[in-house]
mmCIF file of C-alpha atoms and ligand atoms in Angstrom:
data_model
loop_
_atom_site.group_PDB
_atom_site.id
_atom_site.type_symbol
_atom_site.label_atom_id
_atom_site.label_comp_id
_atom_site.label_asym_id
_atom_site.label_seq_id
_atom_site.Cartn_x
_atom_site.Cartn_y
_atom_site.Cartn_z
ATOM 1 C CA LYS A 70 0.000 0.000 0.000
ATOM 2 C CA HIS A 71 1.279 3.479 -0.837
ATOM 3 C CA VAL A 72 -0.621 6.699 -0.120
ATOM 4 C CA VAL A 73 0.196 10.101 -1.621
ATOM 5 C CA VAL A 74 -0.774 13.029 0.626
ATOM 6 C CA GLY A 75 -0.998 16.546 -0.867
ATOM 7 C CA GLY A 76 -0.301 18.976 1.986
ATOM 8 C CA GLY A 77 1.232 16.176 4.056
ATOM 9 C CA THR A 78 3.470 18.640 5.931
ATOM 10 C CA GLY A 79 0.528 20.497 7.496
ATOM 11 C CA PHE A 80 -1.352 20.105 10.780
ATOM 12 C CA ILE A 81 -3.835 17.582 9.341
ATOM 13 C CA GLY A 82 -1.513 16.074 6.710
ATOM 14 C CA SER A 83 1.325 15.267 9.103
ATOM 15 C CA GLN A 84 -1.063 13.546 11.540
ATOM 16 C CA LEU A 85 -2.496 11.568 8.620
ATOM 17 C CA ILE A 86 0.961 10.402 7.533
ATOM 18 C CA LYS A 87 1.816 9.530 11.137
ATOM 19 C CA SER A 88 -1.305 7.369 11.543
ATOM 20 C CA LEU A 89 -0.912 5.721 8.123
ATOM 21 C CA SER A 90 2.739 4.911 8.889
ATOM 22 C CA LEU A 91 1.733 3.333 12.206
ATOM 23 C CA ASP A 92 -0.661 1.196 10.144
ATOM 24 C CA GLY A 93 2.322 0.036 8.062
ATOM 25 C CA VAL A 94 1.386 2.155 5.028
ATOM 26 C CA SER A 95 4.162 4.023 3.189
ATOM 27 C CA CYS A 96 3.482 7.607 2.130
ATOM 28 C CA THR A 97 4.730 10.262 -0.261
ATOM 29 C CA CYS A 98 4.009 13.846 0.681
ATOM 30 C CA ILE A 99 3.496 16.575 -1.912
ATOM 31 C CA SER A 100 4.996 19.830 -0.663
ATOM 32 C CA ARG A 101 6.472 23.079 -1.976
ATOM 33 C CA MET A 102 9.611 22.291 0.053
ATOM 34 C CA PRO A 103 11.918 19.387 -0.833
ATOM 35 C CA GLY A 104 12.638 16.633 1.696
ATOM 36 C CA PRO A 105 12.726 12.860 2.197
ATOM 37 C CA ASN A 106 9.646 10.990 0.884
ATOM 38 C CA ARG A 107 8.449 14.182 -0.765
ATOM 39 C CA MET A 108 7.647 15.363 -4.253
ATOM 40 C CA SER A 109 6.742 18.845 -5.507
ATOM 41 C CA TRP A 110 3.590 19.993 -7.315
ATOM 42 C CA ASN A 111 5.831 20.532 -10.360
ATOM 43 C CA ASP A 112 7.014 16.898 -10.163
ATOM 44 C CA LEU A 113 3.371 15.862 -10.079
ATOM 45 C CA GLU A 114 2.590 17.814 -13.227
ATOM 46 C CA ARG A 115 5.707 16.604 -15.018
ATOM 47 C CA TYR A 116 5.972 12.945 -13.968
ATOM 48 C CA GLY A 117 2.578 12.089 -12.492
ATOM 49 C CA LEU A 118 2.033 10.054 -9.330
ATOM 50 C CA PRO A 119 4.369 7.253 -8.162
ATOM 51 C CA GLU A 120 3.598 3.982 -9.949
ATOM 52 C CA ASN A 121 2.760 2.080 -6.760
ATOM 53 C CA THR A 122 0.159 4.649 -5.577
ATOM 54 C CA SER A 123 -2.864 2.876 -4.078
ATOM 55 C CA ALA A 124 -4.677 5.931 -2.673
ATOM 56 C CA VAL A 125 -4.443 9.716 -2.895
ATOM 57 C CA ILE A 126 -5.472 12.276 -0.282
ATOM 58 C CA ASN A 127 -5.430 16.069 -0.601
ATOM 59 C CA VAL A 128 -5.323 18.287 2.479
ATOM 60 C CA ALA A 129 -3.269 21.169 1.015
ATOM 61 C CA GLY A 130 -4.330 24.770 1.446
ATOM 62 C CA GLN A 131 -2.808 28.124 2.329
ATOM 63 C CA ASN A 132 -3.816 29.049 5.909
ATOM 64 C CA ILE A 133 -6.795 31.412 5.559
ATOM 65 C CA LEU A 134 -6.585 32.748 9.121
ATOM 66 C CA ASP A 135 -2.940 33.821 8.981
ATOM 67 C CA PRO A 136 -3.100 37.205 10.771
ATOM 68 C CA MET A 137 0.151 38.286 9.077
ATOM 69 C CA GLN A 138 -1.512 38.134 5.661
ATOM 70 C CA ARG A 139 -3.709 40.998 4.529
ATOM 71 C CA TRP A 140 -6.963 39.811 2.912
ATOM 72 C CA SER A 141 -5.862 41.210 -0.466
ATOM 73 C CA PRO A 142 -6.945 40.005 -3.921
ATOM 74 C CA GLY A 143 -3.521 38.357 -4.310
ATOM 75 C CA PHE A 144 -3.785 36.464 -1.022
ATOM 76 C CA LYS A 145 -7.342 35.406 -1.796
ATOM 77 C CA GLN A 146 -6.079 34.018 -5.096
ATOM 78 C CA ASN A 147 -3.449 32.011 -3.172
ATOM 79 C CA VAL A 148 -6.057 30.714 -0.759
ATOM 80 C CA ARG A 149 -8.147 29.563 -3.718
ATOM 81 C CA ASN A 150 -5.444 28.153 -5.979
ATOM 82 C CA SER A 151 -3.735 26.230 -3.163
ATOM 83 C CA ARG A 152 -6.992 24.284 -2.738
ATOM 84 C CA VAL A 153 -8.741 24.162 -6.114
ATOM 85 C CA LYS A 154 -5.660 23.808 -8.345
ATOM 86 C CA THR A 155 -3.889 21.222 -6.174
ATOM 87 C CA THR A 156 -7.094 19.173 -5.967
ATOM 88 C CA LYS A 157 -7.621 19.394 -9.745
ATOM 89 C CA ALA A 158 -4.008 18.422 -10.426
ATOM 90 C CA LEU A 159 -4.417 15.324 -8.230
ATOM 91 C CA ALA A 160 -7.803 14.436 -9.761
ATOM 92 C CA ASP A 161 -6.168 14.544 -13.201
ATOM 93 C CA ALA A 162 -3.124 12.550 -12.081
ATOM 94 C CA VAL A 163 -4.967 9.848 -10.132
ATOM 95 C CA LYS A 164 -6.837 8.748 -13.282
ATOM 96 C CA ASN A 165 -3.551 7.482 -14.728
ATOM 97 C CA THR A 166 -2.746 5.223 -11.777
ATOM 98 C CA LYS A 167 -3.986 1.957 -10.319
ATOM 99 C CA ALA A 168 -5.174 3.804 -7.186
ATOM 100 C CA THR A 169 -8.603 2.761 -5.951
ATOM 101 C CA VAL A 170 -9.554 5.784 -3.843
ATOM 102 C CA PHE A 171 -9.207 9.568 -3.960
ATOM 103 C CA ALA A 172 -10.091 11.469 -0.773
ATOM 104 C CA THR A 173 -10.044 15.239 -0.352
ATOM 105 C CA ILE A 174 -10.920 17.815 2.268
ATOM 106 C CA SER A 175 -13.349 20.721 2.025
ATOM 107 C CA GLY A 176 -15.049 22.864 4.641
ATOM 108 C CA VAL A 177 -18.402 23.494 6.305
ATOM 109 C CA ALA A 178 -18.362 27.008 4.798
ATOM 110 C CA TYR A 179 -20.214 25.112 2.051
ATOM 111 C CA TYR A 180 -23.348 25.597 4.213
ATOM 112 C CA LYS A 181 -24.905 29.006 4.839
ATOM 113 C CA PRO A 182 -25.060 29.885 8.554
ATOM 114 C CA ASN A 183 -28.735 30.014 9.584
ATOM 115 C CA ASP A 184 -31.155 27.881 11.598
ATOM 116 C CA THR A 185 -31.070 24.905 9.223
ATOM 117 C CA VAL A 186 -29.542 21.686 10.527
ATOM 118 C CA TYR A 187 -27.473 20.544 7.554
ATOM 119 C CA THR A 188 -26.707 16.969 6.500
ATOM 120 C CA GLU A 189 -24.533 15.866 3.588
ATOM 121 C CA GLU A 190 -27.689 15.756 1.463
ATOM 122 C CA SER A 191 -28.603 19.428 1.994
ATOM 123 C CA LYS A 192 -28.380 21.470 -1.187
ATOM 124 C CA CYS A 193 -26.653 24.853 -0.891
ATOM 125 C CA GLU A 194 -25.941 27.552 -3.441
ATOM 126 C CA PRO A 195 -22.675 29.482 -3.204
ATOM 127 C CA TYR A 196 -23.329 32.947 -1.753
ATOM 128 C CA ASP A 197 -19.945 34.407 -0.731
ATOM 129 C CA PHE A 198 -16.204 33.968 -1.337
ATOM 130 C CA LEU A 199 -15.720 31.036 1.032
ATOM 131 C CA SER A 200 -18.836 29.129 0.042
ATOM 132 C CA ARG A 201 -17.959 29.560 -3.636
ATOM 133 C CA LEU A 202 -14.457 28.332 -2.814
ATOM 134 C CA THR A 203 -15.759 25.150 -1.142
ATOM 135 C CA HIS A 204 -18.113 24.487 -4.083
ATOM 136 C CA ASP A 205 -15.274 24.862 -6.611
ATOM 137 C CA TRP A 206 -12.892 22.859 -4.404
ATOM 138 C CA GLU A 207 -15.356 19.941 -4.295
ATOM 139 C CA GLU A 208 -16.038 20.245 -8.017
ATOM 140 C CA ALA A 209 -12.289 20.011 -8.705
ATOM 141 C CA ALA A 210 -12.180 16.664 -6.864
ATOM 142 C CA LYS A 211 -14.851 15.027 -9.034
ATOM 143 C CA LEU A 212 -13.729 12.194 -11.297
ATOM 144 C CA PRO A 213 -15.324 11.140 -14.592
ATOM 145 C CA GLU A 214 -18.187 8.641 -14.200
ATOM 146 C CA ASP A 215 -16.459 5.889 -16.163
ATOM 147 C CA CYS A 216 -13.469 6.023 -13.819
ATOM 148 C CA ASN A 217 -13.249 3.155 -11.316
ATOM 149 C CA ILE A 218 -11.766 5.217 -8.506
ATOM 150 C CA ARG A 219 -13.846 5.804 -5.402
ATOM 151 C CA GLN A 220 -14.076 9.508 -4.594
ATOM 152 C CA VAL A 221 -14.655 10.846 -1.065
ATOM 153 C CA THR A 222 -14.783 14.454 0.165
ATOM 154 C CA ILE A 223 -14.768 15.281 3.853
ATOM 155 C CA ARG A 224 -16.421 18.633 4.603
ATOM 156 C CA SER A 225 -14.590 19.453 7.794
ATOM 157 C CA GLY A 226 -15.546 21.639 10.722
ATOM 158 C CA VAL A 227 -12.952 23.353 12.963
ATOM 159 C CA VAL A 228 -10.246 20.757 13.585
ATOM 160 C CA LEU A 229 -9.209 20.554 17.246
ATOM 161 C CA GLY A 230 -5.677 19.340 17.937
ATOM 162 C CA ARG A 231 -2.773 20.510 20.036
ATOM 163 C CA ASN A 232 -0.340 21.111 17.138
ATOM 164 C CA GLY A 233 -2.228 23.392 14.803
ATOM 165 C CA GLY A 234 -5.394 25.133 13.740
ATOM 166 C CA MET A 235 -7.541 26.996 16.245
ATOM 167 C CA ILE A 236 -6.194 25.409 19.440
ATOM 168 C CA LYS A 237 -2.619 26.407 18.643
ATOM 169 C CA GLN A 238 -3.801 30.024 18.248
ATOM 170 C CA ILE A 239 -5.807 30.203 21.463
ATOM 171 C CA TYR A 240 -3.729 27.984 23.756
ATOM 172 C CA LEU A 241 -1.525 30.735 25.182
ATOM 173 C CA PRO A 242 -4.253 33.316 25.876
ATOM 174 C CA PHE A 243 -6.381 30.620 27.545
ATOM 175 C CA PHE A 244 -3.368 29.378 29.509
ATOM 176 C CA LEU A 245 -2.836 32.918 30.780
ATOM 177 C CA GLY A 246 -6.488 33.168 31.802
ATOM 178 C CA LEU A 247 -7.156 35.702 29.042
ATOM 179 C CA GLY A 248 -9.433 33.473 26.981
ATOM 180 C CA GLY A 249 -13.130 33.860 26.382
ATOM 181 C CA PRO A 250 -15.935 33.488 23.884
ATOM 182 C CA ILE A 251 -15.769 35.012 20.420
ATOM 183 C CA ALA A 252 -18.235 37.929 20.317
ATOM 184 C CA THR A 253 -21.535 36.737 21.896
ATOM 185 C CA GLY A 254 -20.409 33.101 21.681
ATOM 186 C CA ASP A 255 -23.895 32.170 20.460
ATOM 187 C CA GLN A 256 -22.695 31.153 16.990
ATOM 188 C CA TYR A 257 -22.580 27.412 16.303
ATOM 189 C CA MET A 258 -19.142 25.882 16.045
ATOM 190 C CA PRO A 259 -18.997 22.705 13.955
ATOM 191 C CA TRP A 260 -15.900 20.894 15.231
ATOM 192 C CA ILE A 261 -13.998 17.600 15.089
ATOM 193 C CA HIS A 262 -11.033 16.216 17.002
ATOM 194 C CA ILE A 263 -7.967 15.745 14.770
ATOM 195 C CA ILE A 264 -7.794 12.027 15.664
ATOM 196 C CA ASP A 265 -11.384 11.528 14.487
ATOM 197 C CA LEU A 266 -10.787 13.455 11.263
ATOM 198 C CA VAL A 267 -7.690 11.385 10.484
ATOM 199 C CA ASN A 268 -9.531 8.162 11.392
ATOM 200 C CA MET A 269 -12.388 9.236 9.102
ATOM 201 C CA PHE A 270 -9.953 9.575 6.182
ATOM 202 C CA ILE A 271 -8.445 6.153 6.948
ATOM 203 C CA PHE A 272 -11.946 4.648 7.335
ATOM 204 C CA ALA A 273 -12.807 6.090 3.899
ATOM 205 C CA LEU A 274 -9.677 4.538 2.375
ATOM 206 C CA LYS A 275 -10.417 1.118 3.847
ATOM 207 C CA ASN A 276 -14.169 0.791 3.304
ATOM 208 C CA ASN A 277 -15.369 0.203 -0.247
ATOM 209 C CA ASN A 278 -18.903 1.312 0.587
ATOM 210 C CA VAL A 279 -17.808 4.871 1.485
ATOM 211 C CA TYR A 280 -18.053 7.443 -1.296
ATOM 212 C CA GLY A 281 -19.136 11.036 -1.894
ATOM 213 C CA ILE A 282 -19.563 13.683 0.786
ATOM 214 C CA LEU A 283 -19.011 13.082 4.506
ATOM 215 C CA ASN A 284 -19.509 15.851 7.057
ATOM 216 C CA GLY A 285 -16.271 15.913 9.044
ATOM 217 C CA VAL A 286 -17.882 17.053 12.265
ATOM 218 C CA ALA A 287 -18.548 15.525 15.680
ATOM 219 C CA PRO A 288 -22.123 14.365 16.333
ATOM 220 C CA GLN A 289 -22.517 16.924 19.162
ATOM 221 C CA LEU A 290 -23.740 20.382 18.067
ATOM 222 C CA ILE A 291 -22.232 23.127 20.225
ATOM 223 C CA THR A 292 -21.910 26.907 20.248
ATOM 224 C CA ASN A 293 -18.667 28.833 20.614
ATOM 225 C CA LYS A 294 -19.689 29.660 24.205
ATOM 226 C CA GLU A 295 -20.053 25.950 25.027
ATOM 227 C CA PHE A 296 -16.668 25.214 23.489
ATOM 228 C CA THR A 297 -15.079 28.054 25.485
ATOM 229 C CA LYS A 298 -16.537 26.700 28.718
ATOM 230 C CA ALA A 299 -15.365 23.132 28.046
ATOM 231 C CA PHE A 300 -11.870 24.245 27.042
ATOM 232 C CA ALA A 301 -11.537 26.561 30.068
ATOM 233 C CA ILE A 302 -12.593 23.769 32.437
ATOM 234 C CA ALA A 303 -10.067 21.385 30.852
ATOM 235 C CA MET A 304 -7.362 24.081 31.124
ATOM 236 C CA LYS A 305 -8.431 24.863 34.719
ATOM 237 C CA ARG A 306 -8.502 28.575 33.849
ATOM 238 C CA PRO A 307 -11.183 31.247 33.789
ATOM 239 C CA ALA A 308 -12.269 32.288 30.284
ATOM 240 C CA VAL A 309 -14.560 35.259 30.670
ATOM 241 C CA ILE A 310 -12.920 37.908 28.489
ATOM 242 C CA PRO A 311 -14.883 38.004 25.233
ATOM 243 C CA LEU A 312 -13.094 38.740 21.982
ATOM 244 C CA PRO A 313 -15.185 41.532 20.435
ATOM 245 C CA SER A 314 -16.218 41.134 16.822
ATOM 246 C CA PHE A 315 -14.790 44.524 15.808
ATOM 247 C CA VAL A 316 -11.295 43.397 16.821
ATOM 248 C CA LEU A 317 -11.551 40.354 14.544
ATOM 249 C CA GLN A 318 -13.007 42.465 11.767
ATOM 250 C CA ILE A 319 -10.073 44.881 11.966
ATOM 251 C CA LEU A 320 -7.477 42.096 12.233
ATOM 252 C CA PHE A 321 -8.880 39.797 9.557
ATOM 253 C CA SER A 322 -11.319 41.955 7.537
ATOM 254 C CA GLU A 323 -15.027 41.207 7.525
ATOM 255 C CA GLU A 324 -15.042 38.403 4.960
ATOM 256 C CA ARG A 325 -12.538 36.324 6.928
ATOM 257 C CA ALA A 326 -13.784 37.260 10.405
ATOM 258 C CA LYS A 327 -17.090 35.626 9.408
ATOM 259 C CA ILE A 328 -15.416 32.222 9.765
ATOM 260 C CA MET A 329 -15.209 32.887 13.505
ATOM 261 C CA LEU A 330 -18.285 35.080 13.968
ATOM 262 C CA GLU A 331 -20.826 32.846 12.231
ATOM 263 C CA GLY A 332 -21.382 29.111 12.378
ATOM 264 C CA GLN A 333 -23.483 26.404 10.793
ATOM 265 C CA LYS A 334 -25.435 23.593 12.418
ATOM 266 C CA VAL A 335 -23.957 20.530 10.732
ATOM 267 C CA THR A 336 -24.625 16.855 11.519
ATOM 268 C CA PRO A 337 -22.606 13.855 10.287
ATOM 269 C CA LYS A 338 -25.608 11.856 9.021
ATOM 270 C CA ARG A 339 -23.819 9.784 6.365
ATOM 271 C CA VAL A 340 -20.767 9.298 8.601
ATOM 272 C CA THR A 341 -22.922 7.570 11.211
ATOM 273 C CA GLU A 342 -24.830 5.623 8.547
ATOM 274 C CA VAL A 343 -21.640 4.054 7.197
ATOM 275 C CA GLY A 344 -20.730 2.978 10.728
ATOM 276 C CA PHE A 345 -17.832 5.272 11.619
ATOM 277 C CA GLN A 346 -17.088 5.346 15.370
ATOM 278 C CA TYR A 347 -15.867 8.571 17.012
ATOM 279 C CA GLN A 348 -13.180 8.530 19.693
ATOM 280 C CA TYR A 349 -14.139 12.050 20.789
ATOM 281 C CA PRO A 350 -17.897 12.442 20.225
ATOM 282 C CA ASN A 351 -18.340 15.166 22.851
ATOM 283 C CA ILE A 352 -16.454 18.377 23.498
ATOM 284 C CA GLU A 353 -15.539 17.550 27.119
ATOM 285 C CA SER A 354 -13.646 14.402 26.126
ATOM 286 C CA ALA A 355 -12.007 16.227 23.206
ATOM 287 C CA CYS A 356 -10.849 19.155 25.384
ATOM 288 C CA LYS A 357 -9.522 16.781 28.018
ATOM 289 C CA GLN A 358 -7.302 15.174 25.384
ATOM 290 C CA LEU A 359 -6.169 18.589 24.080
ATOM 291 C CA VAL A 360 -4.631 19.638 27.400
ATOM 292 C CA GLU A 361 -3.123 16.250 28.365
HETATM 293 P P1 LIG B 1012 -1.768 23.804 7.533
HETATM 294 O O1 LIG B 1012 -1.603 25.261 7.312
HETATM 295 O O2 LIG B 1012 -1.231 23.210 8.772
HETATM 296 O O3 LIG B 1012 -1.160 22.994 6.315
HETATM 297 C C1 LIG B 1012 -1.414 23.396 5.032
HETATM 298 C C2 LIG B 1012 -0.699 22.507 4.032
HETATM 299 O O4 LIG B 1012 -0.970 23.031 2.737
HETATM 300 C C3 LIG B 1012 0.782 22.454 4.213
HETATM 301 O O5 LIG B 1012 1.153 21.109 4.135
HETATM 302 C C4 LIG B 1012 1.358 23.250 3.048
HETATM 303 O O6 LIG B 1012 2.407 22.511 2.439
HETATM 304 C C5 LIG B 1012 0.229 23.299 2.054
HETATM 305 N N1 LIG B 1012 0.151 24.638 1.448
HETATM 306 C C6 LIG B 1012 0.053 25.835 2.095
HETATM 307 N N2 LIG B 1012 0.010 26.838 1.214
HETATM 308 C C7 LIG B 1012 0.087 26.261 -0.014
HETATM 309 C C8 LIG B 1012 0.117 26.781 -1.325
HETATM 310 N N3 LIG B 1012 0.037 28.099 -1.547
HETATM 311 N N4 LIG B 1012 0.206 25.900 -2.372
HETATM 312 C C9 LIG B 1012 0.281 24.568 -2.146
HETATM 313 N N5 LIG B 1012 0.278 24.024 -0.923
HETATM 314 C C10 LIG B 1012 0.180 24.860 0.132
HETATM 315 O O7 LIG B 1012 -3.358 23.522 7.371
HETATM 316 P P2 LIG B 1012 -4.282 22.411 7.996
HETATM 317 O O8 LIG B 1012 -3.566 21.114 8.018
HETATM 318 O O9 LIG B 1012 -4.917 22.935 9.227
HETATM 319 O O10 LIG B 1012 -5.450 22.355 6.890
HETATM 320 C C11 LIG B 1012 -5.285 21.624 5.706
HETATM 321 C C12 LIG B 1012 -6.493 21.803 4.808
HETATM 322 O O11 LIG B 1012 -7.658 21.453 5.520
HETATM 323 C C13 LIG B 1012 -6.695 23.238 4.321
HETATM 324 O O12 LIG B 1012 -7.083 23.205 2.965
HETATM 325 C C14 LIG B 1012 -7.828 23.736 5.173
HETATM 326 O O13 LIG B 1012 -8.633 24.700 4.522
HETATM 327 C C15 LIG B 1012 -8.618 22.463 5.409
HETATM 328 N N6 LIG B 1012 -9.419 22.570 6.635
HETATM 329 C C16 LIG B 1012 -8.783 22.793 7.828
HETATM 330 C C17 LIG B 1012 -9.504 22.990 8.994
HETATM 331 C C18 LIG B 1012 -8.824 23.258 10.309
HETATM 332 O O14 LIG B 1012 -9.520 23.564 11.304
HETATM 333 N N7 LIG B 1012 -7.511 23.150 10.419
HETATM 334 C C19 LIG B 1012 -10.985 22.969 8.960
HETATM 335 C C20 LIG B 1012 -11.558 22.671 7.659
HETATM 336 C C21 LIG B 1012 -10.782 22.503 6.546
HETATM 337 P P3 LIG B 1012 3.921 23.031 2.164
HETATM 338 O O15 LIG B 1012 4.102 24.281 2.964
HETATM 339 O O16 LIG B 1012 4.745 21.873 2.622
HETATM 340 O O17 LIG B 1012 3.962 23.220 0.686
#
């Protein structure tokens, strides 16, 4: 077995490679930086995928919430291309291999934040930059009908893990007792523990009956306020200082701040139907693991 992971150096990608390796699976990572067991996106275009590739995963993508990057047209283009173009390049390349499965990531920004409880079957029209991006990202992953490769897309919520994403950003302020809810904290926060997201990818690789969209979220619906409370209790710190929305809007600009200020109610209907078991189905158990 040999799995190629686009974005394998990242927070999610490196955990994926770690878990696959523990399973005895060898991996090649596609990265912009050279290194052992790596290839570049240029190599992919020029030479295609390694001959022994049995599965391909793409979790590449320029960090949207990098506070050092201004939300300029150029940066937005990077955010888009690093997802849509890498996914398209892999969709094109995988067709020429003997791989049996192609799994990619996308996000819950696909769904419009309102009172609807969304499942994988909910239909949504793109209505802003991020929702259009997720639609195009998922479209780029689609394979022709006559192709015998199983295609899976995991629409992920906020990924909770100690080494990256949101937790890495908020760990220090919470540790110092300076944490708190984002704005009112009433917005829903679709979330998943990194271990469950990685296990969901591996489950999708292993099970022939899994295909199409899976909502990469925990079964428990929570708000940002409920997350804040659970994380503060696990950290044994107070977390009462709210982060006002205007601060985020100044730091990130309105379009990006929305990721934190609005949230969708998303349930993993198909994930449960195919029999996936969560290690961290509730936020208390997830937060406990995060501070261990
Ligand atoms: P990281 O920032 O930790 O990793 C991103 C990866 O993408 C790196 O391996 C990097 O590879 C690669 N990358 C970054 N910029 C570019 C670029 N311009 N062109 C090509 N490759 C690039 O992100 P995460 O692991 O947290 O997230 C991975 C993906 O999952 C992203 O697409 C993200 O949108 C999605 N996702 C993440 C969530 C989260 O909460 N973390 C939630 C929902 C979706 P290298 O630098 O080696 O080239």
